[in-house]
């Protein structure tokens, strides 16, 4: 402990933060703390400077006279973020045309949602998120209309988590759409959608979604305090936020589930998890996440129990094949030759006879080539896509064998492990599996089965010690908790009677015994 | 983040205990048993299990009076500060010696059976490094890993034993009394060290949810381990018969012998992997408990930081003997014959002390109130 302390202070001494010659924005911060004036001219000038009006082309201001009061007024909004027609039809026109002397703005304007505010900073925030602000001469407050209309993609099919049976829609970049996708699946007043602002400069919105009567308050508090502790100018995307939230950002294995399927998010909310949504991100984060959440696919539950379990077991085997097949090949051919049946051994030896490289180099070369093909296939523009496959398979495979650079059996091994790795659908988990594969190749190359076994158990020690917001990675299997017993094998839905106990939900039992 | 540590569940505890003691069937214990009592070797685990039952029963009874206190605390409470210290130190030293010898034995097995050309030091160092890493993660995590592995370990062990029966001869059991009934009794008493690890597990009591869970878990593990060791010794006897005397590590010879049909002649690597995983769990737990003892004796609260250095010390001690024969025939024998009686004596002394001090009555009164 002591040593660490000394080391830390030494490092601190060396790595001092460099001094920057920054310009102070104290003036504008002070300005934002003030209230608006009742003088029309002054307000106009203030907001024109705040929004740099002539320079900033999409900020629209419009000055007019409210006929019924006979007072000057102006509105300010972003033309690119607000609904122009709506503003014209329901705010400006009534104000200009109405002649009857009425008591207030609310009675004239037909636009429904309205807030009032006096603080300059707050109004600025509203306007930047697409609202329209109305200032009236002589009035000490400002009227805000929610006129936001942002351009974006409509709700589309899920691309990355494809399933055959079950709902197809996916989250998109519009946060209002995402909210409604969740809300329409849980018709319950206890579903809470709470808003948070997480960064200081860009003021990125974040929504916390949970069920009030399920979620554990301690967990909720923990997540909120973690969110508050983030001190950053801008976090523009949910995937960036994911890295800020994780306890071990350098770890190979993910501890937060990132999904683009609303049905999946909903099923987790109904178990007492907390879901984070962010504007501009077509996905959501589910906290806390265990190994099982990352390993499962929503289709496991949509299919009938035997079919769902069939693909579960398939995936489980694929997980092992993709991690161990290459290292197994290396261990067996280099250290434990006796394991191979004599006939097969002769065949392998025959094909390897003219290959000049050691088998570990062969395997590494091919693994590397496979990863290259995979990455290239992703990045290449879609019309050329199929070509990459042909080039990869034909040229790299066939030609490399003919050129005696690698032996044919290596191609089988690599193809098997590569193919299996596609079965893990979660992107982060997929990466983790692919990268551990390389570690195992080195371990097996170093000490055969003993090296691989040692690495395996070290990996297990590491994995069980991982925690996602206090939840152990392999919960509820070990340490044991009450749960729906949905681990490697899932039961029929009637038997899944409990919510996961590691979340300590307020209501553990989903279905009382004998109620079917 | 401040999180209170999750307690060791009963599943995890039983898995640790089963892997820890069950591993004995897969090293040189069966061969050593055979040397003394020949064909009756399979009775010894049952007999010593029965003898050790008394020790364990007394120990658990004594410990149950002190809720949520570990073995060392109880020893010091009952025997006083000075005597308690001496006894604790004795236990610590004996098990330190035992872990060094045992890890060395396992290194020898790996070296002679699977990696003949790899330097012993590399194998040994890797084993200790892995154990130190695991132990430093804490016993809860060791327990979790043990639980994840225990089913596969049991399954593969059962498969190996099942495959071994194909070429064995049940008549090898005869003569049923081996070298004689008296000899069996004598060895049954001497061999109670096989189960000595249960004594150590009493250090983990405060980490479990309750004392009751500890007792329950211990009995489950105890019975299953006795059956497991006895059955495997019996199968080895049926398989090798008299030649068992000349075999150092029957499990490893057996898995080299068996085959899966005629097409896959050698499957020992599969069993080797499972075996080494179980062995690592065993030593990790041992290392953790010994570090805990050390921390307790010398009043070091954060004993987890000691684990790497302790592992290094045991690695050095284990490297001292020059040959395999020295280790498994001489040193291990001394150890086996001292540990059993010593622990029994300690258990009885503790029980007597508790009885004389009136702790049992005291607890009873407390309960009835």
Short mmCIF file of C-alpha atoms in Angstrom, two decimals, chain B residues 13-305:
data_model
loop_
_atom_site.label_atom_id
_atom_site.label_comp_id
_atom_site.label_asym_id
_atom_site.label_seq_id
_atom_site.Cartn_x
_atom_site.Cartn_y
_atom_site.Cartn_z
CA UNK B 13 -17.88 -24.24 -0.32
CA UNK B 14 -18.82 -27.83 -1.12
CA UNK B 15 -17.22 -27.53 -4.56
CA UNK B 16 -13.98 -26.32 -3.02
CA UNK B 17 -13.99 -29.11 -0.45
CA UNK B 18 -14.78 -31.80 -3.00
CA UNK B 19 -12.13 -30.66 -5.45
CA UNK B 20 -9.57 -30.17 -2.69
CA UNK B 21 -9.85 -33.52 -0.98
CA UNK B 22 -11.10 -35.48 -3.98
CA UNK B 23 -7.89 -34.65 -5.78
CA UNK B 24 -6.13 -37.07 -3.44
CA UNK B 25 -7.49 -40.02 -5.40
CA UNK B 26 -5.74 -38.72 -8.46
CA UNK B 27 -2.20 -38.49 -7.12
CA UNK B 28 -0.03 -41.05 -5.37
CA UNK B 29 -2.33 -41.85 -2.46
CA UNK B 30 -3.84 -45.03 -4.00
CA UNK B 31 -0.39 -46.44 -4.74
CA UNK B 32 0.84 -45.72 -1.23
CA UNK B 33 -2.23 -47.37 0.24
CA UNK B 34 -1.67 -50.43 -1.87
CA UNK B 35 1.90 -50.77 -0.67
CA UNK B 36 0.73 -51.27 2.87
CA UNK B 37 -2.46 -53.26 2.67
CA UNK B 38 -2.49 -54.58 -0.90
CA UNK B 39 -5.89 -55.54 -2.22
CA UNK B 40 -7.77 -54.09 0.71
CA UNK B 41 -6.54 -50.59 -0.03
CA UNK B 42 -10.03 -49.45 -0.97
CA UNK B 43 -11.19 -49.96 2.60
CA UNK B 44 -8.70 -47.55 4.03
CA UNK B 45 -10.44 -44.35 2.89
CA UNK B 46 -13.68 -45.59 4.41
CA UNK B 47 -11.97 -46.61 7.63
CA UNK B 48 -9.95 -43.47 8.02
CA UNK B 49 -13.05 -41.55 7.05
CA UNK B 50 -14.81 -43.21 9.95
CA UNK B 51 -11.92 -42.47 12.32
CA UNK B 52 -11.58 -38.90 11.15
CA UNK B 53 -15.31 -38.57 11.61
CA UNK B 54 -14.71 -38.45 15.36
CA UNK B 55 -12.13 -35.72 14.99
CA UNK B 56 -14.28 -33.74 12.62
CA UNK B 57 -17.37 -34.22 14.73
CA UNK B 58 -15.63 -32.95 17.86
CA UNK B 59 -14.15 -30.06 15.96
CA UNK B 60 -17.43 -29.01 14.41
CA UNK B 61 -19.20 -29.37 17.73
CA UNK B 62 -16.65 -27.17 19.42
CA UNK B 63 -16.76 -24.64 16.64
CA UNK B 64 -20.52 -24.51 16.58
CA UNK B 65 -20.45 -23.02 20.06
CA UNK B 66 -18.57 -20.04 18.73
CA UNK B 67 -20.71 -18.52 16.06
CA UNK B 68 -18.88 -17.04 13.07
CA UNK B 69 -15.42 -17.45 14.55
CA UNK B 70 -12.71 -19.20 12.62
CA UNK B 71 -10.53 -22.02 13.84
CA UNK B 72 -7.64 -19.88 14.98
CA UNK B 73 -9.78 -17.50 16.96
CA UNK B 74 -11.40 -20.45 18.68
CA UNK B 75 -8.03 -22.04 19.43
CA UNK B 76 -6.76 -18.87 21.02
CA UNK B 77 -9.95 -18.37 22.96
CA UNK B 78 -9.87 -21.87 24.37
CA UNK B 79 -6.17 -22.45 24.92
CA UNK B 80 -5.14 -19.00 26.01
CA UNK B 81 -2.88 -16.59 24.26
CA UNK B 82 0.46 -18.28 24.61
CA UNK B 83 -0.52 -21.92 24.12
CA UNK B 84 -2.94 -20.91 21.41
CA UNK B 85 -0.19 -19.09 19.59
CA UNK B 86 2.07 -22.16 19.71
CA UNK B 87 -0.67 -24.45 18.39
CA UNK B 88 -1.59 -22.05 15.61
CA UNK B 89 2.03 -21.68 14.64
CA UNK B 90 2.41 -25.45 14.60
CA UNK B 91 -0.58 -25.88 12.32
CA UNK B 92 0.67 -23.14 10.06
CA UNK B 93 4.15 -24.65 9.79
CA UNK B 94 2.89 -28.17 9.15
CA UNK B 95 0.59 -27.04 6.38
CA UNK B 96 3.23 -24.79 4.90
CA UNK B 97 5.41 -27.82 4.66
CA UNK B 98 2.52 -29.84 3.25
CA UNK B 99 1.74 -27.34 0.50
CA UNK B 100 5.37 -27.23 -0.58
CA UNK B 101 5.58 -31.00 -0.76
CA UNK B 102 2.23 -31.36 -2.50
CA UNK B 103 2.86 -28.75 -5.15
CA UNK B 104 6.19 -30.38 -5.77
CA UNK B 105 4.46 -33.76 -6.15
CA UNK B 106 2.10 -32.32 -8.73
CA UNK B 107 4.95 -30.70 -10.59
CA UNK B 108 6.64 -34.07 -10.67
CA UNK B 109 3.51 -35.67 -12.10
CA UNK B 110 3.20 -33.07 -14.84
CA UNK B 111 6.86 -33.37 -15.59
CA UNK B 112 7.09 -37.15 -15.75
CA UNK B 113 3.81 -37.86 -17.48
CA UNK B 114 3.13 -35.01 -19.83
CA UNK B 115 5.99 -32.58 -20.27
CA UNK B 116 9.17 -34.56 -20.04
CA UNK B 117 11.37 -32.06 -21.78
CA UNK B 118 10.04 -28.92 -20.14
CA UNK B 119 12.19 -27.74 -17.23
CA UNK B 120 10.64 -28.54 -13.88
CA UNK B 121 11.19 -24.99 -12.66
CA UNK B 122 9.01 -23.55 -15.42
CA UNK B 123 6.16 -25.91 -14.65
CA UNK B 124 6.46 -25.30 -10.94
CA UNK B 125 6.69 -21.53 -11.25
CA UNK B 126 3.67 -21.37 -13.52
CA UNK B 127 1.65 -23.51 -11.12
CA UNK B 128 2.51 -21.30 -8.18
CA UNK B 129 1.96 -18.09 -10.14
CA UNK B 130 -1.51 -19.18 -11.20
CA UNK B 131 -2.37 -20.22 -7.65
CA UNK B 132 -1.10 -16.95 -6.25
CA UNK B 133 -3.17 -14.99 -8.74
CA UNK B 134 -6.29 -16.95 -7.89
CA UNK B 135 -5.73 -16.75 -4.15
CA UNK B 136 -5.21 -13.03 -4.33
CA UNK B 137 -8.62 -12.68 -5.96
CA UNK B 138 -10.16 -13.99 -2.74
CA UNK B 139 -11.82 -17.19 -1.65
CA UNK B 140 -15.27 -16.15 -2.91
CA UNK B 141 -13.95 -16.07 -6.43
CA UNK B 142 -12.04 -19.29 -5.97
CA UNK B 143 -15.31 -20.80 -4.80
CA UNK B 144 -17.13 -19.52 -7.86
CA UNK B 145 -14.56 -21.01 -10.19
CA UNK B 146 -14.67 -24.27 -8.25
CA UNK B 147 -18.43 -24.36 -8.64
CA UNK B 148 -18.16 -23.73 -12.37
CA UNK B 149 -15.69 -26.59 -12.69
CA UNK B 150 -16.84 -29.18 -10.21
CA UNK B 151 -19.47 -30.79 -12.41
CA UNK B 152 -17.15 -31.20 -15.32
CA UNK B 153 -14.43 -32.50 -13.05
CA UNK B 154 -16.77 -35.06 -11.50
CA UNK B 155 -18.10 -36.04 -14.89
CA UNK B 156 -14.71 -36.55 -16.45
CA UNK B 157 -13.47 -38.43 -13.40
CA UNK B 158 -16.48 -40.71 -13.63
CA UNK B 159 -15.90 -41.20 -17.33
CA UNK B 160 -12.25 -42.04 -16.78
CA UNK B 161 -13.11 -44.53 -14.08
CA UNK B 162 -15.87 -46.02 -16.19
CA UNK B 163 -13.53 -46.51 -19.12
CA UNK B 164 -11.00 -48.07 -16.77
CA UNK B 165 -13.44 -50.77 -15.75
CA UNK B 166 -13.56 -52.13 -19.27
CA UNK B 167 -10.24 -53.90 -18.93
CA UNK B 168 -10.33 -54.68 -15.26
CA UNK B 169 -10.85 -57.76 -13.25
CA UNK B 170 -13.14 -57.71 -10.26
CA UNK B 171 -11.39 -60.72 -8.73
CA UNK B 172 -8.43 -58.50 -7.98
CA UNK B 173 -10.37 -57.47 -4.89
CA UNK B 174 -9.51 -60.80 -3.36
CA UNK B 175 -8.13 -61.61 -0.87
CA UNK B 176 -10.56 -59.23 0.61
CA UNK B 177 -8.59 -58.49 3.77
CA UNK B 178 -5.34 -57.82 1.95
CA UNK B 179 -2.44 -58.08 4.36
CA UNK B 180 -4.65 -58.71 7.37
CA UNK B 181 -7.32 -57.06 9.40
CA UNK B 182 -4.99 -55.61 11.98
CA UNK B 183 -2.85 -54.02 9.33
CA UNK B 184 -5.92 -52.46 7.78
CA UNK B 185 -6.98 -51.00 11.10
CA UNK B 186 -3.51 -49.63 11.74
CA UNK B 187 -3.35 -47.98 8.35
CA UNK B 188 -6.86 -46.69 8.67
CA UNK B 189 -5.74 -44.76 11.71
CA UNK B 190 -2.50 -43.59 10.19
CA UNK B 191 -4.11 -42.47 6.99
CA UNK B 192 -6.60 -40.05 8.45
CA UNK B 193 -4.37 -37.31 7.12
CA UNK B 194 -6.16 -37.89 3.81
CA UNK B 195 -8.98 -35.80 5.19
CA UNK B 196 -6.83 -33.30 7.04
CA UNK B 197 -7.88 -30.59 4.61
CA UNK B 198 -11.29 -30.47 6.25
CA UNK B 199 -9.54 -29.24 9.35
CA UNK B 200 -8.16 -26.35 7.35
CA UNK B 201 -11.51 -25.48 5.87
CA UNK B 202 -12.66 -24.55 9.36
CA UNK B 203 -10.67 -21.37 8.83
CA UNK B 204 -13.31 -20.27 6.34
CA UNK B 205 -16.24 -20.20 8.78
CA UNK B 206 -16.55 -16.42 9.08
CA UNK B 207 -16.64 -16.16 5.29
CA UNK B 208 -19.67 -18.42 5.04
CA UNK B 209 -23.20 -17.30 5.53
CA UNK B 210 -23.67 -19.23 8.75
CA UNK B 211 -22.09 -21.84 10.94
CA UNK B 212 -24.92 -24.18 10.13
CA UNK B 213 -24.22 -23.92 6.44
CA UNK B 214 -20.59 -24.70 7.11
CA UNK B 215 -21.47 -27.86 9.01
CA UNK B 216 -23.96 -28.98 6.42
CA UNK B 217 -21.53 -28.34 3.58
CA UNK B 218 -18.73 -30.13 5.38
CA UNK B 219 -20.79 -33.27 5.87
CA UNK B 220 -21.96 -33.32 2.26
CA UNK B 221 -18.43 -32.89 0.99
CA UNK B 222 -17.06 -35.37 3.51
CA UNK B 223 -19.35 -38.21 2.51
CA UNK B 224 -18.97 -37.65 -1.21
CA UNK B 225 -15.21 -37.47 -0.95
CA UNK B 226 -14.97 -40.72 1.02
CA UNK B 227 -17.06 -42.50 -1.57
CA UNK B 228 -15.11 -40.98 -4.41
CA UNK B 229 -11.68 -41.90 -3.08
CA UNK B 230 -12.74 -45.38 -2.08
CA UNK B 231 -14.37 -46.14 -5.43
CA UNK B 232 -11.43 -44.86 -7.41
CA UNK B 233 -8.95 -46.87 -5.35
CA UNK B 234 -11.10 -49.94 -5.87
CA UNK B 235 -11.16 -49.39 -9.61
CA UNK B 236 -7.43 -48.92 -9.73
CA UNK B 237 -6.96 -52.15 -7.81
CA UNK B 238 -9.22 -54.01 -10.22
CA UNK B 239 -7.39 -52.54 -13.15
CA UNK B 240 -3.78 -52.96 -12.10
CA UNK B 241 -3.98 -55.67 -9.46
CA UNK B 242 -0.55 -56.40 -8.05
CA UNK B 243 1.30 -54.14 -10.42
CA UNK B 244 -0.24 -51.17 -8.60
CA UNK B 245 2.65 -51.46 -6.20
CA UNK B 246 5.09 -50.41 -8.87
CA UNK B 247 3.00 -47.58 -10.23
CA UNK B 248 3.56 -44.15 -8.78
CA UNK B 249 0.47 -42.35 -9.93
CA UNK B 250 -2.26 -44.82 -10.88
CA UNK B 251 -4.73 -42.21 -12.15
CA UNK B 252 -2.28 -40.96 -14.71
CA UNK B 253 -1.28 -44.42 -15.77
CA UNK B 254 -4.95 -45.34 -16.09
CA UNK B 255 -5.86 -42.39 -18.28
CA UNK B 256 -2.92 -43.20 -20.51
CA UNK B 257 -4.15 -46.74 -20.81
CA UNK B 258 -7.81 -46.13 -21.58
CA UNK B 259 -9.12 -45.24 -25.00
CA UNK B 260 -12.33 -44.02 -26.49
CA UNK B 261 -13.22 -46.79 -28.89
CA UNK B 262 -10.55 -48.02 -31.23
CA UNK B 263 -10.24 -44.87 -33.27
CA UNK B 264 -9.14 -42.44 -30.56
CA UNK B 265 -6.46 -44.31 -28.68
CA UNK B 266 -5.16 -41.59 -26.36
CA UNK B 267 -7.39 -39.23 -24.50
CA UNK B 268 -5.24 -38.51 -21.49
CA UNK B 269 -4.91 -34.83 -22.36
CA UNK B 270 -8.60 -34.21 -21.84
CA UNK B 271 -8.42 -35.70 -18.37
CA UNK B 272 -5.12 -34.01 -17.71
CA UNK B 273 -6.65 -30.60 -18.31
CA UNK B 274 -9.51 -31.24 -15.92
CA UNK B 275 -7.13 -32.72 -13.37
CA UNK B 276 -4.79 -29.74 -13.49
CA UNK B 277 -7.73 -27.35 -13.13
CA UNK B 278 -8.85 -29.23 -10.02
CA UNK B 279 -5.30 -29.23 -8.69
CA UNK B 280 -5.00 -25.50 -9.17
CA UNK B 281 -8.23 -24.96 -7.26
CA UNK B 282 -6.85 -27.14 -4.48
CA UNK B 283 -3.60 -25.25 -4.12
CA UNK B 284 -5.22 -21.89 -4.53
CA UNK B 285 -7.50 -22.62 -1.61
CA UNK B 286 -4.64 -24.02 0.45
CA UNK B 287 -2.55 -20.97 -0.29
CA UNK B 288 -5.37 -18.64 0.64
CA UNK B 289 -6.07 -20.42 3.90
CA UNK B 290 -2.40 -20.57 4.84
CA UNK B 291 -2.02 -16.88 4.12
CA UNK B 292 -5.07 -16.30 6.28
CA UNK B 293 -3.43 -18.27 9.09
CA UNK B 294 -0.23 -16.33 8.70
CA UNK B 295 -2.15 -13.08 8.79
CA UNK B 296 -3.95 -14.23 11.90
CA UNK B 297 -0.87 -15.38 13.75
CA UNK B 298 1.12 -12.25 13.07
CA UNK B 299 -1.84 -9.87 13.20
CA UNK B 300 -1.71 -8.73 9.61
CA UNK B 301 -5.09 -7.54 8.48
CA UNK B 302 -4.59 -7.30 4.73
CA UNK B 303 -3.13 -10.75 4.37
CA UNK B 304 -4.02 -10.89 0.66
CA UNK B 305 -0.88 -8.93 -0.06
#
